[in-house]
Tab-separated table of C-alpha atoms in Angstrom:
chain	number	residue	atom	x	y	z
A	1	MET	CA	-12.683	77.332	-30.487
A	2	LYS	CA	-9.255	75.740	-30.904
A	3	PRO	CA	-6.278	75.878	-28.507
A	4	LEU	CA	-4.096	78.145	-30.681
A	5	ASP	CA	-6.721	80.277	-32.425
A	6	ASP	CA	-5.303	83.451	-30.866
A	7	LEU	CA	-1.856	82.962	-32.428
A	8	THR	CA	-0.570	84.323	-35.716
A	9	VAL	CA	2.423	82.419	-37.086
A	10	VAL	CA	4.636	83.714	-39.879
A	11	ASP	CA	6.058	80.693	-41.649
A	12	LEU	CA	9.361	81.382	-43.431
A	13	THR	CA	10.177	77.712	-44.008
A	14	GLN	CA	10.341	75.308	-46.926
A	15	SER	CA	10.984	71.580	-47.505
A	16	ILE	CA	9.575	69.257	-44.794
A	17	ALA	CA	10.717	69.953	-41.224
A	18	GLY	CA	9.459	73.541	-41.047
A	19	PRO	CA	6.169	72.803	-42.804
A	20	VAL	CA	5.548	69.846	-40.456
A	21	CYS	CA	5.959	72.215	-37.502
A	22	THR	CA	3.693	74.942	-38.863
A	23	GLN	CA	1.034	72.483	-40.043
A	24	LEU	CA	0.744	71.156	-36.494
A	25	LEU	CA	0.268	74.713	-35.242
A	26	ALA	CA	-2.261	75.467	-37.985
A	27	GLU	CA	-4.314	72.371	-37.234
A	28	MET	CA	-4.488	73.425	-33.592
A	29	GLY	CA	-6.050	76.706	-34.695
A	30	ALA	CA	-3.153	79.105	-35.337
A	31	THR	CA	-3.359	81.452	-38.301
A	32	VAL	CA	-0.304	80.380	-40.324
A	33	LEU	CA	0.897	82.731	-43.059
A	34	LYS	CA	3.207	80.769	-45.348
A	35	VAL	CA	5.620	83.230	-46.987
A	36	GLU	CA	6.924	81.826	-50.280
A	37	PRO	CA	9.484	83.193	-52.748
A	38	PRO	CA	8.445	83.855	-56.379
A	39	SER	CA	9.397	80.286	-57.313
A	40	GLY	CA	7.378	78.872	-54.420
A	41	ASP	CA	8.331	76.366	-51.747
A	42	SER	CA	11.200	74.337	-53.206
A	43	PHE	CA	9.341	71.096	-52.469
A	44	ARG	CA	6.170	72.035	-54.353
A	45	ASN	CA	7.313	70.283	-57.524
A	46	LEU	CA	8.899	67.178	-56.001
A	47	MET	CA	6.993	63.971	-56.705
A	48	ASN	CA	4.381	66.005	-58.615
A	49	GLY	CA	3.512	67.926	-55.458
A	50	ASN	CA	2.997	64.781	-53.390
A	51	MET	CA	5.850	65.685	-51.044
A	52	PHE	CA	4.444	69.190	-50.486
A	53	THR	CA	0.799	68.251	-49.982
A	54	PRO	CA	0.928	66.217	-46.724
A	55	PHE	CA	2.650	68.948	-44.687
A	56	ASN	CA	0.928	72.183	-45.705
A	57	HIS	CA	-2.703	71.936	-44.684
A	58	GLY	CA	-4.397	74.770	-42.859
A	59	LYS	CA	-2.122	77.557	-44.124
A	60	GLN	CA	-2.460	80.732	-46.157
A	61	SER	CA	0.131	81.360	-48.885
A	62	LEU	CA	1.693	84.767	-49.522
A	63	CYS	CA	4.074	84.809	-52.496
A	64	VAL	CA	6.506	87.705	-52.184
A	65	ASP	CA	9.934	88.743	-53.402
A	66	MET	CA	11.819	89.911	-50.315
A	67	LYS	CA	14.607	91.235	-52.554
A	68	THR	CA	12.310	94.080	-53.592
A	69	ASP	CA	11.644	97.031	-51.311
A	70	GLY	CA	7.907	96.445	-51.445
A	71	GLY	CA	8.187	92.741	-50.738
A	72	LEU	CA	10.544	93.263	-47.833
A	73	SER	CA	8.278	95.915	-46.300
A	74	ILE	CA	5.350	93.480	-46.373
A	75	VAL	CA	7.280	90.662	-44.716
A	76	THR	CA	8.711	93.075	-42.145
A	77	GLU	CA	5.221	94.217	-41.252
A	78	LEU	CA	4.078	90.624	-40.858
A	79	VAL	CA	6.938	89.568	-38.560
A	80	ASP	CA	6.629	92.742	-36.497
A	81	GLU	CA	3.026	91.813	-35.674
A	82	ALA	CA	3.470	88.035	-35.376
A	83	ASP	CA	3.093	85.996	-32.204
A	84	VAL	CA	5.379	83.279	-33.578
A	85	ILE	CA	7.957	83.224	-36.383
A	86	VAL	CA	9.356	79.978	-37.781
A	87	GLU	CA	12.233	80.216	-40.264
A	88	SER	CA	14.616	77.809	-41.964
A	89	PHE	CA	17.056	80.119	-43.750
A	90	ARG	CA	20.780	79.482	-43.590
A	91	PRO	CA	22.370	81.282	-40.636
A	92	GLY	CA	23.142	84.891	-41.557
A	93	VAL	CA	20.736	85.268	-44.483
A	94	LEU	CA	17.914	86.997	-42.616
A	95	GLU	CA	20.331	89.444	-41.022
A	96	LYS	CA	20.660	91.086	-44.447
A	97	TYR	CA	16.961	91.938	-44.291
A	98	ASP	CA	16.781	92.859	-40.573
A	99	LEU	CA	14.563	89.823	-40.105
A	100	ASP	CA	16.869	87.894	-37.759
A	101	TYR	CA	15.860	87.412	-34.131
A	102	GLU	CA	17.972	90.247	-32.771
A	103	SER	CA	16.560	92.725	-35.285
A	104	VAL	CA	12.947	91.606	-34.972
A	105	THR	CA	12.945	91.775	-31.166
A	106	THR	CA	13.797	95.478	-31.283
A	107	ARG	CA	10.363	95.896	-32.907
A	108	ASN	CA	8.474	92.877	-31.498
A	109	GLU	CA	10.053	92.152	-28.145
A	110	ASP	CA	7.723	89.336	-27.031
A	111	VAL	CA	7.915	87.308	-30.235
A	112	ILE	CA	8.644	83.599	-30.140
A	113	TYR	CA	11.162	83.037	-32.909
A	114	CYS	CA	12.067	79.497	-33.969
A	115	SER	CA	15.130	78.973	-36.163
A	116	LEU	CA	15.110	75.545	-37.772
A	117	SER	CA	18.214	74.437	-39.640
A	118	GLY	CA	20.391	71.488	-40.575
A	119	PHE	CA	23.050	71.935	-37.901
A	120	GLY	CA	21.971	74.764	-35.615
A	121	ARG	CA	23.015	78.384	-35.164
A	122	THR	CA	26.327	77.698	-33.445
A	123	GLY	CA	29.243	75.297	-33.886
A	124	PRO	CA	31.603	74.519	-36.753
A	125	TYR	CA	28.861	72.959	-38.931
A	126	GLN	CA	26.411	75.855	-38.630
A	127	SER	CA	26.792	77.052	-42.231
A	128	TYR	CA	26.439	73.599	-43.799
A	129	PRO	CA	23.238	72.661	-45.624
A	130	GLY	CA	21.478	69.765	-43.956
A	131	TYR	CA	18.995	67.370	-45.528
A	132	ASP	CA	17.418	64.329	-43.921
A	133	PRO	CA	19.567	61.599	-45.561
A	134	CYS	CA	22.766	63.584	-44.964
A	135	ILE	CA	21.814	63.986	-41.315
A	136	GLN	CA	21.144	60.249	-41.110
A	137	ALA	CA	24.722	59.799	-42.300
A	138	VAL	CA	26.534	62.189	-39.954
A	139	SER	CA	24.437	61.380	-36.883
A	140	GLY	CA	25.485	57.719	-36.797
A	141	LEU	CA	22.008	56.484	-37.706
A	142	MET	CA	23.015	55.341	-41.188
A	143	ALA	CA	25.967	53.377	-39.802
A	144	THR	CA	23.473	51.238	-37.850
A	145	THR	CA	21.127	50.641	-40.782
A	146	GLY	CA	21.512	47.912	-43.385
A	147	TYR	CA	23.484	44.663	-43.523
A	148	SER	CA	26.936	44.109	-42.055
A	149	ASP	CA	28.418	42.982	-45.382
A	150	ARG	CA	26.954	45.861	-47.401
A	151	PRO	CA	27.265	49.666	-47.327
A	152	PRO	CA	25.097	51.682	-44.923
A	153	VAL	CA	21.651	52.633	-46.215
A	154	ARG	CA	19.228	55.465	-45.569
A	155	ILE	CA	15.754	55.108	-44.150
A	156	ARG	CA	13.462	55.995	-47.046
A	157	ALA	CA	10.925	58.021	-45.035
A	158	SER	CA	11.983	61.516	-43.921
A	159	LEU	CA	11.950	60.610	-40.242
A	160	ILE	CA	14.464	63.217	-39.108
A	161	ASP	CA	12.607	65.988	-40.941
A	162	CYS	CA	9.264	64.990	-39.455
A	163	GLY	CA	10.723	64.484	-35.997
A	164	THR	CA	12.420	67.877	-36.098
A	165	GLY	CA	9.176	69.553	-37.101
A	166	ALA	CA	7.277	67.880	-34.269
A	167	ASN	CA	9.985	68.801	-31.735
A	168	ALA	CA	9.941	72.387	-32.978
A	169	ALA	CA	6.174	72.591	-32.521
A	170	PHE	CA	6.531	71.227	-28.981
A	171	ALA	CA	9.246	73.779	-28.162
A	172	ILE	CA	7.098	76.601	-29.552
A	173	LEU	CA	4.132	75.559	-27.417
A	174	ALA	CA	6.354	75.471	-24.340
A	175	ALA	CA	7.546	78.995	-25.178
A	176	VAL	CA	3.966	80.180	-25.703
A	177	ARG	CA	2.974	78.728	-22.326
A	178	HIS	CA	5.962	80.458	-20.695
A	179	ARG	CA	5.046	83.798	-22.272
A	180	ASP	CA	1.390	83.449	-21.327
A	181	ARG	CA	2.418	83.023	-17.685
A	182	GLY	CA	4.274	86.325	-17.688
A	183	GLY	CA	7.565	85.332	-19.234
A	184	ASP	CA	9.360	86.857	-22.185
A	185	GLY	CA	9.516	85.858	-25.796
A	186	THR	CA	12.423	83.652	-26.793
A	187	HIS	CA	14.617	82.396	-29.610
A	188	ILE	CA	14.408	78.637	-30.218
A	189	ASP	CA	17.376	77.046	-32.002
A	190	ILE	CA	16.556	73.558	-33.269
A	191	SER	CA	18.307	71.478	-35.912
A	192	LEU	CA	17.927	68.196	-37.734
A	193	PHE	CA	21.374	67.200	-36.463
A	194	ASP	CA	20.487	67.748	-32.807
A	195	VAL	CA	17.226	65.837	-33.150
A	196	ALA	CA	18.997	62.922	-34.841
A	197	ILE	CA	21.648	62.841	-32.095
A	198	SER	CA	18.929	62.788	-29.427
A	199	TRP	CA	17.326	59.840	-31.188
A	200	MET	CA	20.626	57.941	-31.075
A	201	SER	CA	20.547	58.263	-27.286
A	202	TYR	CA	20.590	54.621	-26.183
A	203	TRP	CA	23.348	53.776	-28.655
A	204	ILE	CA	25.401	56.680	-27.287
A	205	THR	CA	24.800	55.584	-23.703
A	206	ASN	CA	25.628	51.973	-24.537
A	207	TYR	CA	28.862	52.989	-26.289
A	208	ASP	CA	29.912	55.077	-23.290
A	209	GLN	CA	29.248	52.205	-20.896
A	210	SER	CA	30.528	49.291	-22.978
A	211	GLY	CA	32.774	50.713	-25.683
A	212	SER	CA	30.827	48.657	-28.228
A	213	LEU	CA	29.652	50.096	-31.528
A	214	PRO	CA	26.224	49.155	-32.872
A	215	GLU	CA	26.511	46.906	-35.883
A	216	ARG	CA	24.387	46.874	-39.001
A	217	ALA	CA	22.241	43.813	-38.481
A	218	GLY	CA	19.854	43.873	-41.421
A	219	GLY	CA	16.520	42.461	-40.280
A	220	LYS	CA	17.790	41.269	-36.902
A	221	GLY	CA	16.607	42.867	-33.703
A	222	ILE	CA	18.679	43.357	-30.576
A	223	GLY	CA	18.544	41.791	-27.141
A	224	SER	CA	16.715	38.553	-27.910
A	225	ALA	CA	16.123	35.763	-30.437
A	226	PRO	CA	14.124	35.086	-32.454
A	227	ASN	CA	13.927	38.781	-33.181
A	228	GLY	CA	13.920	39.832	-36.814
A	229	VAL	CA	12.435	39.529	-40.291
A	230	PHE	CA	11.450	36.064	-41.504
A	231	PRO	CA	10.019	34.801	-44.805
A	232	THR	CA	6.448	33.520	-45.007
A	233	ALA	CA	4.438	31.793	-47.726
A	234	ASP	CA	3.657	35.121	-49.431
A	235	GLY	CA	6.108	37.687	-48.067
A	236	HIS	CA	7.800	38.532	-44.797
A	237	ILE	CA	6.988	39.075	-41.146
A	238	TYR	CA	8.804	40.590	-38.167
A	239	VAL	CA	8.737	38.420	-35.055
A	240	ALA	CA	10.120	39.537	-31.684
A	241	ALA	CA	10.161	36.994	-28.858
A	242	LEU	CA	11.468	39.364	-26.208
A	243	SER	CA	11.089	37.134	-23.139
A	244	GLU	CA	11.129	33.495	-22.111
A	245	ALA	CA	7.326	33.526	-21.897
A	246	MET	CA	7.016	34.858	-25.447
A	247	TYR	CA	9.378	32.201	-26.762
A	248	GLU	CA	7.314	29.502	-25.083
A	249	ARG	CA	4.143	30.878	-26.654
A	250	LEU	CA	5.825	30.960	-30.068
A	251	CYS	CA	6.855	27.322	-29.806
A	252	THR	CA	3.349	26.377	-28.653
A	253	VAL	CA	1.709	28.137	-31.607
A	254	LEU	CA	4.039	26.310	-33.987
A	255	ASP	CA	3.567	22.984	-32.168
A	256	ARG	CA	7.330	22.816	-31.710
A	257	GLY	CA	7.657	21.861	-28.085
A	258	ASP	CA	10.936	20.180	-28.982
A	259	LEU	CA	12.539	23.615	-29.359
A	260	LEU	CA	11.838	24.241	-25.680
A	261	GLU	CA	13.900	21.169	-24.768
A	262	GLU	CA	16.808	21.894	-27.106
A	263	ASP	CA	19.951	22.770	-25.106
A	264	ARG	CA	21.017	25.435	-27.598
A	265	PHE	CA	17.773	27.372	-27.093
A	266	GLN	CA	17.181	27.202	-23.342
A	267	THR	CA	17.704	30.876	-22.492
A	268	ILE	CA	17.655	34.179	-24.332
A	269	ASP	CA	21.458	34.234	-24.257
A	270	ASP	CA	21.557	30.671	-25.623
A	271	ARG	CA	19.184	31.590	-28.423
A	272	MET	CA	21.191	34.686	-29.323
A	273	ASP	CA	24.369	32.582	-29.440
A	274	HIS	CA	22.612	30.166	-31.810
A	275	ARG	CA	20.433	32.693	-33.617
A	276	GLU	CA	21.041	31.273	-37.094
A	277	ALA	CA	20.372	27.680	-36.052
A	278	LEU	CA	17.106	28.755	-34.465
A	279	ARG	CA	16.235	30.707	-37.575
A	280	ASP	CA	16.780	27.587	-39.674
A	281	GLU	CA	14.320	25.721	-37.452
A	282	LEU	CA	11.661	28.443	-37.630
A	283	ILE	CA	11.680	29.330	-41.336
A	284	PRO	CA	10.077	26.051	-42.500
A	285	GLU	CA	7.346	26.568	-39.894
A	286	PHE	CA	6.735	30.221	-40.814
A	287	THR	CA	6.546	29.501	-44.540
A	288	GLU	CA	3.547	27.259	-43.925
A	289	PHE	CA	1.517	30.417	-43.344
A	290	THR	CA	0.839	33.657	-45.163
A	291	SER	CA	2.128	36.751	-43.426
A	292	ALA	CA	-1.374	37.751	-42.345
A	293	GLU	CA	-2.198	34.273	-41.016
A	294	LEU	CA	1.000	34.020	-39.004
A	295	GLU	CA	0.686	37.562	-37.697
A	296	ARG	CA	-2.804	36.844	-36.361
A	297	LYS	CA	-1.783	33.542	-34.748
A	298	LEU	CA	1.229	35.081	-33.023
A	299	LEU	CA	-0.565	38.214	-31.871
A	300	ASP	CA	-3.469	36.180	-30.526
A	301	ALA	CA	-0.908	34.167	-28.547
A	302	GLY	CA	0.776	37.297	-27.169
A	303	VAL	CA	3.886	37.192	-29.359
A	304	PRO	CA	4.813	40.566	-30.921
A	305	ALA	CA	4.680	40.266	-34.709
A	306	GLY	CA	4.015	42.421	-37.731
A	307	ALA	CA	3.459	41.448	-41.349
A	308	VAL	CA	5.693	43.474	-43.660
A	309	GLN	CA	3.243	45.658	-45.587
A	310	THR	CA	3.546	47.898	-48.617
A	311	VAL	CA	2.027	51.343	-49.020
A	312	ARG	CA	-0.626	49.672	-51.187
A	313	ASP	CA	-1.504	47.382	-48.290
A	314	LEU	CA	-1.938	50.358	-45.975
A	315	VAL	CA	-4.057	52.351	-48.394
A	316	GLU	CA	-6.231	49.566	-49.767
A	317	ASN	CA	-6.369	46.704	-47.306
A	318	ASP	CA	-5.521	47.594	-43.699
A	319	GLU	CA	-8.682	47.548	-41.607
A	320	HIS	CA	-6.946	49.162	-38.644
A	321	VAL	CA	-5.827	52.123	-40.762
A	322	GLU	CA	-9.462	52.514	-41.799
A	323	ALA	CA	-10.797	52.137	-38.257
A	324	ARG	CA	-8.377	54.764	-36.986
A	325	SER	CA	-9.147	57.118	-39.915
A	326	MET	CA	-5.433	57.455	-40.534
A	327	ILE	CA	-5.838	58.153	-44.255
A	328	VAL	CA	-8.030	61.091	-45.211
A	329	ASP	CA	-8.977	63.115	-48.254
A	330	SER	CA	-6.686	65.947	-49.278
A	331	TYR	CA	-5.834	68.032	-52.320
A	332	ASN	CA	-2.657	68.401	-54.356
A	333	PRO	CA	-2.514	72.040	-55.512
A	334	GLU	CA	0.323	71.378	-57.965
A	335	VAL	CA	-1.735	69.034	-60.148
A	336	ASP	CA	-5.191	70.259	-59.056
A	337	GLU	CA	-6.327	66.798	-57.975
A	338	GLN	CA	-7.970	65.219	-54.960
A	339	VAL	CA	-5.532	62.872	-53.231
A	340	LEU	CA	-5.202	60.844	-50.059
A	341	ALA	CA	-2.889	61.831	-47.222
A	342	ALA	CA	-2.006	60.476	-43.799
A	343	SER	CA	-3.889	62.281	-41.051
A	344	LEU	CA	-2.441	63.704	-37.849
A	345	PRO	CA	-1.412	60.877	-35.485
A	346	PHE	CA	-3.451	61.794	-32.425
A	347	ARG	CA	-7.086	61.717	-31.364
A	348	PHE	CA	-8.813	63.850	-28.734
A	349	SER	CA	-11.861	62.873	-26.712
A	350	SER	CA	-12.926	66.540	-26.914
A	351	ASN	CA	-13.507	68.518	-30.117
A	352	ILE	CA	-9.973	69.918	-30.347
A	353	HIS	CA	-9.320	68.044	-33.597
A	354	ASP	CA	-11.297	65.334	-35.361
A	355	GLY	CA	-8.493	63.966	-37.532
A	356	GLN	CA	-9.663	65.743	-40.690
A	357	PHE	CA	-7.477	68.584	-41.956
A	358	SER	CA	-8.989	72.016	-41.455
A	359	SER	CA	-8.318	73.167	-45.016
A	360	ARG	CA	-6.465	71.984	-48.090
A	361	PRO	CA	-2.860	72.972	-48.894
A	362	PRO	CA	-2.767	76.343	-50.638
A	363	LYS	CA	-1.731	77.109	-54.171
A	364	LYS	CA	1.347	79.327	-54.420
A	365	GLY	CA	0.281	82.878	-53.588
A	366	GLU	CA	-3.366	81.883	-53.234
A	367	HIS	CA	-3.943	84.264	-50.324
A	368	THR	CA	-1.549	87.050	-51.299
A	369	ASP	CA	-4.201	89.701	-51.914
A	370	HIS	CA	-6.269	88.621	-48.904
A	371	ILE	CA	-3.274	88.944	-46.591
A	372	LEU	CA	-2.378	92.364	-48.007
A	373	GLU	CA	-5.957	93.515	-47.519
A	374	ALA	CA	-5.783	92.371	-43.907
A	375	LEU	CA	-2.675	94.546	-43.546
A	376	SER	CA	-4.867	97.490	-44.690
A	377	TYR	CA	-3.282	97.955	-48.102
A	378	SER	CA	-5.635	99.534	-50.626
A	379	ASP	CA	-6.555	97.956	-53.947
A	380	ASP	CA	-4.324	100.470	-55.722
A	381	GLU	CA	-1.370	99.681	-53.476
A	382	ILE	CA	-1.853	95.941	-53.980
A	383	GLU	CA	-1.991	96.455	-57.748
A	384	ARG	CA	1.275	98.398	-57.651
A	385	PHE	CA	2.942	95.612	-55.657
A	386	HIS	CA	1.943	93.223	-58.430
A	387	GLU	CA	3.093	95.553	-61.183
A	388	ARG	CA	6.519	95.847	-59.555
A	389	ASP	CA	6.770	92.065	-59.089
A	390	ALA	CA	6.964	92.478	-55.336
A	391	VAL	CA	4.126	90.004	-54.834
A	392	PHE	CA	2.499	87.261	-56.851
A	393	SER	CA	-0.895	85.625	-56.781
A	394	SER	CA	-2.218	82.319	-58.075
A	395	SER	CA	-5.406	83.959	-59.342
């Protein structure tokens, strides 16, 4: 038994944010029916399917053309019986098919309906397309990222997408809990823009209080020194001496007690005022060690540090990744190959989830006929749907 095994979720999303949300629900036991257009999820072909694979485990795929009468009738039947609907269409599109929240609730009044978009369902930006790097730009995040003498840069991982998907799943579970305790269904409006703004919270609060804008600081941290990226004998390391005690430990590890006596470096404020001078003192010491050696020495001494690793390091060499089972076997349906994927980032002491994905990502339309059979369509009716190009199957 899994926590959500009594829920049926109709997934009308593509890309990353929506699939992240519905994968979380699927891995907690929900039956997730992924409704795909004839061309499939638009992210299936990106990076040879490697952008689709990590976020679509545990789902069944129904490939259907909603622009046909037959296809629309199938999707309508699914949403009218669903416990949860998650969609990522542009505002106004689903109204044409009577699949918007207002229309669906006339037929399924207790449904939990989550609309996931770039900018939300209200406001002057509501009709704009929104993708992770664009949201990084307009949310202020990109303006804080990079070096002060160079243009802003994007964060290469799709953090806003993934964060929006996780927030959407949380909101859905709250709505399910509310409904289970006697409440009504609800419409959840969540956007990448809103999530990004919420993640800029301490910069917003600091600007309101001080009037100061965050500056692009490259590898430098905020609030203390040394705090940033430093070179080592074989790469780079991030070191963050966030308190006087940590700075003392750092100097002890390096056998540089003289830095504790130096007037320029007496307090955190002093060290921040003379950040570059302190950096010049530390670099020759750090480059005596490899990143791994220095990381271990500093961590053992209680100084926060992290060797800068590549994806190869994570996959092939990181013993903690292995111990935590954070990389697991998966399957890329677009190239029909076994691949590795990052697992879900939580562990339960009970048997709710063991870290392994419940099932591989589906091929486009892999479960089309199975889903139609579950809706009580006969073999002849299913064949006619195929003949009229209302549905498609991978078989």
